[in-house]
Short mmCIF file of N, CA and C in Angstrom, two decimals:
data_model
loop_
_atom_site.label_atom_id
_atom_site.label_comp_id
_atom_site.label_asym_id
_atom_site.label_seq_id
_atom_site.Cartn_x
_atom_site.Cartn_y
_atom_site.Cartn_z
N GLU A 1 0.85 -1.18 0.00
CA GLU A 1 0.00 0.00 0.00
C GLU A 1 0.89 1.24 0.00
N ASP A 2 0.56 2.20 -0.82
CA ASP A 2 1.31 3.45 -0.89
C ASP A 2 0.86 4.37 0.23
N LEU A 3 1.77 4.64 1.18
CA LEU A 3 1.43 5.46 2.33
C LEU A 3 1.74 6.93 2.11
N SER A 4 2.21 7.31 0.92
CA SER A 4 2.63 8.69 0.68
C SER A 4 1.47 9.67 0.71
N LYS A 5 0.24 9.19 0.57
CA LYS A 5 -0.91 10.09 0.58
C LYS A 5 -1.25 10.61 1.98
N TYR A 6 -0.64 10.03 3.02
CA TYR A 6 -0.92 10.46 4.38
C TYR A 6 -0.04 11.64 4.75
N ALA A 7 -0.51 12.43 5.71
CA ALA A 7 0.24 13.62 6.14
C ALA A 7 1.62 13.22 6.64
N GLY A 8 2.59 14.07 6.38
CA GLY A 8 3.97 13.83 6.80
C GLY A 8 4.18 14.14 8.27
N LEU A 9 5.43 14.12 8.66
CA LEU A 9 5.78 14.32 10.05
C LEU A 9 6.28 15.72 10.33
N GLN A 10 5.95 16.69 9.48
CA GLN A 10 6.47 18.04 9.66
C GLN A 10 6.18 18.57 11.06
N ASP A 11 5.00 18.27 11.59
CA ASP A 11 4.62 18.75 12.92
C ASP A 11 4.97 17.75 14.02
N ASN A 12 5.64 16.68 13.65
CA ASN A 12 5.97 15.64 14.61
C ASN A 12 7.47 15.38 14.58
N MET A 13 8.23 16.31 15.10
CA MET A 13 9.68 16.18 15.14
C MET A 13 10.07 15.15 16.20
N PRO A 14 11.19 14.46 15.99
CA PRO A 14 11.61 13.48 17.00
C PRO A 14 11.91 14.14 18.34
N ARG A 15 11.55 13.45 19.39
CA ARG A 15 11.76 13.95 20.75
C ARG A 15 12.51 12.90 21.56
N ALA A 16 13.18 13.36 22.58
CA ALA A 16 13.80 12.44 23.53
C ALA A 16 12.76 12.05 24.57
N VAL A 17 12.64 10.76 24.84
CA VAL A 17 11.65 10.26 25.78
C VAL A 17 12.33 9.32 26.77
N LEU A 18 12.03 9.51 28.05
CA LEU A 18 12.54 8.62 29.10
C LEU A 18 11.35 7.96 29.77
N VAL A 19 11.39 6.64 29.85
CA VAL A 19 10.37 5.87 30.56
C VAL A 19 11.07 5.24 31.76
N GLN A 20 10.76 5.76 32.96
CA GLN A 20 11.43 5.29 34.18
C GLN A 20 11.04 3.87 34.56
N TYR A 21 9.76 3.53 34.42
CA TYR A 21 9.27 2.23 34.86
C TYR A 21 8.57 1.54 33.69
N PRO A 22 9.34 0.90 32.81
CA PRO A 22 8.77 0.36 31.57
C PRO A 22 7.73 -0.73 31.75
N GLN A 23 7.70 -1.39 32.92
CA GLN A 23 6.75 -2.48 33.12
C GLN A 23 5.38 -2.02 33.59
N LEU A 24 5.25 -0.75 34.00
CA LEU A 24 3.97 -0.26 34.50
C LEU A 24 2.95 -0.08 33.37
N SER A 25 1.67 -0.11 33.74
CA SER A 25 0.63 0.16 32.75
C SER A 25 0.58 1.64 32.44
N SER A 26 -0.03 1.99 31.33
CA SER A 26 -0.12 3.39 30.91
C SER A 26 -1.25 4.09 31.66
N SER A 27 -0.87 4.80 32.71
CA SER A 27 -1.85 5.52 33.53
C SER A 27 -1.20 6.79 34.05
N TYR A 28 -2.02 7.69 34.56
CA TYR A 28 -1.51 8.92 35.15
C TYR A 28 -2.52 9.42 36.19
N ARG A 29 -2.03 10.27 37.10
CA ARG A 29 -2.91 10.88 38.10
C ARG A 29 -3.40 12.21 37.54
N GLY A 30 -4.70 12.33 37.37
CA GLY A 30 -5.30 13.54 36.80
C GLY A 30 -5.36 14.68 37.80
N SER A 31 -5.72 15.84 37.32
CA SER A 31 -5.84 17.01 38.21
C SER A 31 -6.95 16.82 39.23
N ASP A 32 -7.86 15.87 38.96
CA ASP A 32 -8.92 15.55 39.91
C ASP A 32 -8.45 14.60 41.02
N GLY A 33 -7.17 14.19 40.94
CA GLY A 33 -6.60 13.29 41.95
C GLY A 33 -6.82 11.82 41.67
N ASN A 34 -7.62 11.49 40.67
CA ASN A 34 -7.91 10.10 40.33
C ASN A 34 -6.89 9.55 39.34
N ILE A 35 -6.74 8.23 39.38
CA ILE A 35 -5.88 7.55 38.40
C ILE A 35 -6.69 7.34 37.12
N HIS A 36 -6.13 7.73 36.00
CA HIS A 36 -6.76 7.56 34.69
C HIS A 36 -5.93 6.56 33.89
N TYR A 37 -6.60 5.59 33.30
CA TYR A 37 -5.92 4.59 32.49
C TYR A 37 -6.12 4.92 31.03
N VAL A 38 -5.06 4.80 30.28
CA VAL A 38 -5.11 5.05 28.85
C VAL A 38 -4.87 3.72 28.17
N THR A 39 -5.80 3.32 27.32
CA THR A 39 -5.64 2.06 26.62
C THR A 39 -5.28 2.33 25.17
N ALA A 40 -4.44 1.49 24.64
CA ALA A 40 -4.02 1.63 23.25
C ALA A 40 -3.88 0.25 22.64
N SER A 41 -3.97 0.21 21.34
CA SER A 41 -3.80 -1.06 20.63
C SER A 41 -3.29 -0.80 19.23
N LEU A 42 -2.79 -1.86 18.63
CA LEU A 42 -2.42 -1.86 17.22
C LEU A 42 -3.37 -2.79 16.51
N ILE A 43 -3.90 -2.37 15.39
CA ILE A 43 -4.73 -3.23 14.55
C ILE A 43 -3.87 -3.63 13.36
N ARG A 44 -3.62 -4.92 13.22
CA ARG A 44 -2.81 -5.43 12.11
C ARG A 44 -3.70 -5.51 10.88
N ARG A 45 -3.41 -4.68 9.89
CA ARG A 45 -4.29 -4.58 8.73
C ARG A 45 -4.41 -5.88 7.93
N SER A 46 -3.36 -6.66 7.84
CA SER A 46 -3.41 -7.87 7.02
C SER A 46 -4.33 -8.93 7.59
N THR A 47 -4.54 -8.92 8.92
CA THR A 47 -5.36 -9.96 9.55
C THR A 47 -6.53 -9.42 10.35
N GLY A 48 -6.52 -8.12 10.67
CA GLY A 48 -7.55 -7.54 11.53
C GLY A 48 -7.30 -7.78 13.00
N GLU A 49 -6.22 -8.46 13.34
CA GLU A 49 -5.88 -8.76 14.73
C GLU A 49 -5.69 -7.47 15.52
N SER A 50 -6.18 -7.46 16.76
CA SER A 50 -6.00 -6.32 17.66
C SER A 50 -4.98 -6.71 18.73
N ILE A 51 -3.93 -5.91 18.87
CA ILE A 51 -2.86 -6.16 19.81
C ILE A 51 -2.92 -5.11 20.91
N THR A 52 -3.15 -5.51 22.14
CA THR A 52 -3.25 -4.57 23.25
C THR A 52 -1.85 -4.14 23.69
N ILE A 53 -1.67 -2.83 23.83
CA ILE A 53 -0.41 -2.29 24.35
C ILE A 53 -0.57 -2.23 25.86
N SER A 54 0.13 -3.11 26.54
CA SER A 54 -0.17 -3.38 27.94
C SER A 54 0.75 -2.72 28.96
N LYS A 55 1.76 -1.99 28.50
CA LYS A 55 2.67 -1.36 29.46
C LYS A 55 3.34 -0.15 28.83
N CYS A 56 4.10 0.58 29.63
CA CYS A 56 4.69 1.86 29.20
C CYS A 56 5.78 1.72 28.15
N CYS A 57 6.37 0.56 28.03
CA CYS A 57 7.39 0.31 27.02
C CYS A 57 7.04 -1.01 26.37
N PHE A 58 6.52 -0.95 25.15
CA PHE A 58 5.97 -2.12 24.46
C PHE A 58 6.75 -2.35 23.18
N SER A 59 7.44 -3.49 23.08
CA SER A 59 8.24 -3.78 21.89
C SER A 59 7.51 -4.78 21.00
N PHE A 60 7.70 -4.63 19.68
CA PHE A 60 7.07 -5.57 18.77
C PHE A 60 7.93 -5.80 17.54
N GLY A 61 7.71 -6.95 16.89
CA GLY A 61 8.46 -7.32 15.70
C GLY A 61 8.12 -8.73 15.26
N ARG A 62 8.98 -9.29 14.41
CA ARG A 62 8.78 -10.64 13.88
C ARG A 62 8.87 -11.66 15.02
N LYS A 63 7.99 -12.65 15.00
CA LYS A 63 7.93 -13.65 16.08
C LYS A 63 9.28 -14.32 16.28
N SER A 64 9.67 -14.41 17.56
CA SER A 64 10.93 -15.04 17.94
C SER A 64 10.71 -15.86 19.19
N SER A 65 11.18 -17.08 19.19
CA SER A 65 11.01 -17.93 20.36
C SER A 65 12.06 -17.66 21.44
N ASN A 66 13.11 -16.91 21.08
CA ASN A 66 14.18 -16.71 22.06
C ASN A 66 14.37 -15.25 22.45
N SER A 67 13.37 -14.40 22.24
CA SER A 67 13.50 -13.00 22.63
C SER A 67 12.86 -12.78 23.99
N SER A 68 13.67 -12.35 24.96
CA SER A 68 13.14 -12.13 26.31
C SER A 68 12.57 -10.73 26.47
N VAL A 69 12.80 -9.83 25.50
CA VAL A 69 12.31 -8.46 25.64
C VAL A 69 11.18 -8.13 24.67
N GLN A 70 10.81 -9.06 23.82
CA GLN A 70 9.75 -8.80 22.84
C GLN A 70 8.39 -9.00 23.50
N ASP A 71 7.54 -7.96 23.42
CA ASP A 71 6.21 -8.06 24.01
C ASP A 71 5.20 -8.66 23.06
N TYR A 72 5.37 -8.41 21.77
CA TYR A 72 4.46 -8.99 20.78
C TYR A 72 5.25 -9.37 19.55
N GLY A 73 5.13 -10.63 19.16
CA GLY A 73 5.76 -11.12 17.95
C GLY A 73 4.70 -11.65 17.01
N PHE A 74 4.73 -11.20 15.76
CA PHE A 74 3.72 -11.67 14.81
C PHE A 74 4.34 -12.56 13.76
N GLN A 75 3.55 -13.55 13.34
CA GLN A 75 3.99 -14.47 12.30
C GLN A 75 4.02 -13.73 10.97
N THR A 76 5.13 -13.88 10.25
CA THR A 76 5.24 -13.29 8.93
C THR A 76 6.23 -14.11 8.13
N GLU A 77 6.05 -14.15 6.83
CA GLU A 77 6.94 -14.89 5.95
C GLU A 77 8.18 -14.08 5.57
N THR A 78 8.12 -12.79 5.75
CA THR A 78 9.21 -11.92 5.31
C THR A 78 10.30 -11.82 6.36
N LYS A 79 11.51 -11.58 5.90
CA LYS A 79 12.64 -11.31 6.80
C LYS A 79 12.90 -9.81 6.89
N HIS A 80 11.99 -8.97 6.34
CA HIS A 80 12.17 -7.52 6.33
C HIS A 80 11.77 -6.88 7.66
N ILE A 81 11.36 -7.70 8.60
CA ILE A 81 10.94 -7.19 9.91
C ILE A 81 11.86 -7.80 10.96
N SER A 82 12.46 -6.95 11.77
CA SER A 82 13.37 -7.42 12.82
C SER A 82 12.58 -8.08 13.95
N ARG A 83 13.27 -8.90 14.74
CA ARG A 83 12.61 -9.54 15.89
C ARG A 83 12.15 -8.49 16.90
N CYS A 84 12.95 -7.50 17.12
CA CYS A 84 12.57 -6.38 17.98
C CYS A 84 12.68 -5.14 17.11
N HIS A 85 11.62 -4.79 16.43
CA HIS A 85 11.64 -3.80 15.36
C HIS A 85 11.38 -2.38 15.85
N ALA A 86 10.38 -2.24 16.73
CA ALA A 86 9.98 -0.90 17.16
C ALA A 86 9.44 -0.94 18.59
N LEU A 87 9.35 0.24 19.18
CA LEU A 87 8.81 0.40 20.53
C LEU A 87 7.67 1.39 20.51
N ILE A 88 6.68 1.13 21.33
CA ILE A 88 5.67 2.13 21.65
C ILE A 88 5.87 2.47 23.11
N LEU A 89 6.06 3.75 23.39
CA LEU A 89 6.36 4.24 24.73
C LEU A 89 5.22 5.12 25.23
N PHE A 90 4.94 5.07 26.53
CA PHE A 90 3.96 5.97 27.14
C PHE A 90 4.70 6.81 28.17
N SER A 91 4.70 8.13 27.97
CA SER A 91 5.39 9.04 28.87
C SER A 91 4.71 10.41 28.78
N ASP A 92 4.59 11.09 29.90
CA ASP A 92 4.00 12.43 29.94
C ASP A 92 2.63 12.48 29.27
N MET A 93 1.83 11.44 29.51
CA MET A 93 0.45 11.33 29.02
C MET A 93 0.35 11.26 27.50
N LYS A 94 1.40 10.81 26.83
CA LYS A 94 1.40 10.65 25.37
C LYS A 94 2.02 9.31 25.01
N PHE A 95 1.59 8.77 23.88
CA PHE A 95 2.23 7.59 23.31
C PHE A 95 3.22 8.04 22.25
N TYR A 96 4.34 7.32 22.16
CA TYR A 96 5.40 7.62 21.20
C TYR A 96 5.78 6.34 20.47
N LEU A 97 6.30 6.51 19.25
CA LEU A 97 6.81 5.40 18.46
C LEU A 97 8.30 5.61 18.22
N ALA A 98 9.09 4.56 18.40
CA ALA A 98 10.53 4.63 18.14
C ALA A 98 10.97 3.40 17.36
N ASP A 99 11.78 3.61 16.34
CA ASP A 99 12.39 2.53 15.57
C ASP A 99 13.65 2.10 16.33
N ILE A 100 13.82 0.80 16.54
CA ILE A 100 14.97 0.31 17.31
C ILE A 100 16.09 -0.09 16.35
N SER A 101 16.55 0.87 15.56
CA SER A 101 17.64 0.63 14.61
C SER A 101 17.39 -0.62 13.78
N SER A 102 16.14 -0.80 13.35
CA SER A 102 15.80 -1.97 12.55
C SER A 102 16.45 -1.87 11.17
N LEU A 103 16.74 -3.00 10.59
CA LEU A 103 17.41 -3.04 9.30
C LEU A 103 16.56 -2.42 8.19
N ASN A 104 15.25 -2.66 8.24
CA ASN A 104 14.37 -2.19 7.16
C ASN A 104 13.45 -1.05 7.57
N GLU A 105 13.76 -0.39 8.66
CA GLU A 105 13.13 0.86 9.06
C GLU A 105 11.67 0.72 9.49
N THR A 106 11.21 1.76 10.15
CA THR A 106 9.82 1.90 10.58
C THR A 106 9.31 3.19 9.98
N TRP A 107 8.05 3.18 9.56
CA TRP A 107 7.44 4.33 8.90
C TRP A 107 6.19 4.73 9.68
N LEU A 108 5.96 6.03 9.83
CA LEU A 108 4.78 6.56 10.48
C LEU A 108 4.06 7.46 9.50
N ASN A 109 2.86 7.08 9.11
CA ASN A 109 2.07 7.85 8.13
C ASN A 109 2.88 8.16 6.87
N GLY A 110 3.66 7.16 6.42
CA GLY A 110 4.40 7.30 5.17
C GLY A 110 5.75 7.96 5.28
N GLN A 111 6.17 8.33 6.47
CA GLN A 111 7.47 8.98 6.65
C GLN A 111 8.39 8.07 7.46
N ARG A 112 9.63 7.92 6.98
CA ARG A 112 10.61 7.08 7.66
C ARG A 112 11.04 7.72 8.96
N LEU A 113 11.12 6.92 10.02
CA LEU A 113 11.56 7.40 11.33
C LEU A 113 13.07 7.32 11.45
N LEU A 114 13.64 8.26 12.17
CA LEU A 114 15.05 8.17 12.54
C LEU A 114 15.20 7.04 13.54
N PRO A 115 16.26 6.24 13.44
CA PRO A 115 16.42 5.11 14.37
C PRO A 115 16.91 5.54 15.74
N CYS A 116 16.64 4.70 16.73
CA CYS A 116 17.15 4.87 18.09
C CYS A 116 18.09 3.70 18.39
N HIS A 117 19.09 3.96 19.18
CA HIS A 117 19.98 2.90 19.64
C HIS A 117 19.63 2.64 21.10
N ILE A 118 18.84 1.61 21.32
CA ILE A 118 18.29 1.33 22.64
C ILE A 118 18.71 -0.06 23.09
N GLU A 119 19.17 -0.15 24.31
CA GLU A 119 19.42 -1.44 24.94
C GLU A 119 18.21 -1.77 25.80
N LEU A 120 17.52 -2.82 25.44
CA LEU A 120 16.31 -3.19 26.20
C LEU A 120 16.63 -4.22 27.26
N SER A 121 16.09 -4.00 28.43
CA SER A 121 16.13 -5.01 29.48
C SER A 121 14.73 -5.01 30.09
N SER A 122 14.49 -5.93 30.98
CA SER A 122 13.12 -6.07 31.47
C SER A 122 12.72 -5.02 32.51
N HIS A 123 13.68 -4.37 33.20
CA HIS A 123 13.29 -3.47 34.28
C HIS A 123 13.98 -2.12 34.28
N ASP A 124 15.05 -1.94 33.51
CA ASP A 124 15.78 -0.67 33.50
C ASP A 124 14.99 0.42 32.79
N PRO A 125 15.19 1.68 33.17
CA PRO A 125 14.56 2.78 32.43
C PRO A 125 14.95 2.73 30.95
N VAL A 126 14.05 3.21 30.10
CA VAL A 126 14.29 3.21 28.66
C VAL A 126 14.39 4.65 28.18
N TYR A 127 15.45 4.95 27.46
CA TYR A 127 15.65 6.29 26.89
C TYR A 127 15.68 6.15 25.37
N ALA A 128 14.81 6.88 24.71
CA ALA A 128 14.76 6.89 23.24
C ALA A 128 15.03 8.31 22.76
N GLU A 129 16.09 8.49 22.00
CA GLU A 129 16.44 9.85 21.56
C GLU A 129 15.62 10.31 20.36
N ASN A 130 15.01 9.40 19.62
CA ASN A 130 14.21 9.76 18.44
C ASN A 130 12.85 9.08 18.52
N ALA A 131 11.95 9.66 19.28
CA ALA A 131 10.60 9.10 19.42
C ALA A 131 9.59 10.10 18.86
N TYR A 132 8.56 9.57 18.24
CA TYR A 132 7.56 10.40 17.56
C TYR A 132 6.20 10.21 18.22
N ILE A 133 5.49 11.30 18.44
CA ILE A 133 4.16 11.24 19.06
C ILE A 133 3.21 10.46 18.17
N LEU A 134 2.46 9.55 18.80
CA LEU A 134 1.43 8.80 18.10
C LEU A 134 0.06 9.39 18.41
N LYS A 135 -0.79 9.43 17.38
CA LYS A 135 -2.16 9.89 17.54
C LYS A 135 -3.10 8.78 17.06
N ASP A 136 -4.32 8.81 17.54
CA ASP A 136 -5.31 7.83 17.15
C ASP A 136 -5.42 7.76 15.63
N ASN A 137 -5.43 6.55 15.11
CA ASN A 137 -5.54 6.24 13.67
C ASN A 137 -4.28 6.48 12.87
N ASP A 138 -3.13 6.73 13.51
CA ASP A 138 -1.87 6.81 12.78
C ASP A 138 -1.56 5.44 12.18
N LEU A 139 -0.87 5.45 11.04
CA LEU A 139 -0.46 4.21 10.39
C LEU A 139 1.02 3.96 10.64
N ILE A 140 1.34 2.75 11.09
CA ILE A 140 2.71 2.33 11.35
C ILE A 140 3.03 1.21 10.38
N GLN A 141 4.15 1.36 9.66
CA GLN A 141 4.54 0.32 8.72
C GLN A 141 5.90 -0.23 9.10
N THR A 142 5.98 -1.57 9.20
CA THR A 142 7.22 -2.29 9.45
C THR A 142 7.34 -3.34 8.36
N GLY A 143 8.33 -3.21 7.50
CA GLY A 143 8.46 -4.16 6.40
C GLY A 143 7.19 -4.13 5.55
N ASP A 144 6.58 -5.29 5.36
CA ASP A 144 5.36 -5.36 4.57
C ASP A 144 4.09 -5.39 5.42
N GLU A 145 4.21 -5.10 6.70
CA GLU A 145 3.06 -5.08 7.60
C GLU A 145 2.68 -3.65 7.96
N THR A 146 1.38 -3.38 7.98
CA THR A 146 0.87 -2.06 8.36
C THR A 146 -0.07 -2.24 9.55
N PHE A 147 0.08 -1.36 10.53
CA PHE A 147 -0.74 -1.36 11.74
C PHE A 147 -1.42 -0.01 11.89
N VAL A 148 -2.62 -0.01 12.44
CA VAL A 148 -3.32 1.22 12.79
C VAL A 148 -3.22 1.36 14.30
N PHE A 149 -2.74 2.52 14.76
CA PHE A 149 -2.64 2.79 16.18
C PHE A 149 -3.98 3.32 16.68
N ARG A 150 -4.50 2.73 17.75
CA ARG A 150 -5.77 3.16 18.34
C ARG A 150 -5.52 3.50 19.80
N CYS A 151 -6.10 4.60 20.26
CA CYS A 151 -5.88 5.05 21.62
C CYS A 151 -7.14 5.68 22.18
N ASN A 152 -7.44 5.38 23.44
CA ASN A 152 -8.53 6.07 24.12
C ASN A 152 -8.26 6.08 25.62
N GLU A 153 -8.84 7.04 26.30
CA GLU A 153 -8.68 7.17 27.74
C GLU A 153 -9.87 6.55 28.42
N ALA A 154 -9.58 5.71 29.41
CA ALA A 154 -10.68 5.04 30.12
C ALA A 154 -11.04 5.81 31.38
#
């Protein structure tokens, strides 16, 4: 699918994002003092599958049986998708997308993302120097797979 018809990233410059507690769920304390949960998911266009983004640092890529840091791995015939291809981060009440220096890049609404050099572990803070704000219905492309980002506040 040609993604060039979608708006570019002119208003979405890369930002540095730090996630102190990557295992926590995406929530925040509102001005009303209550905890608000933000739910997000990826819809895989080729299958219609809905993937729940369950924590503040969510990694995804090609299915791997030996990846200890991959949160979601999808079956694909192509080798154009890395085992740990991209991250979705929740910080400062926003979701962000970061390419993890994947060989075949990550695209957001038809624009190639600058890569991040990130060492992932299960509990250490995560710092991404090139993260892009995600909005509801943004299109994410990894190799030959396209996902729709969905977000709502509960």
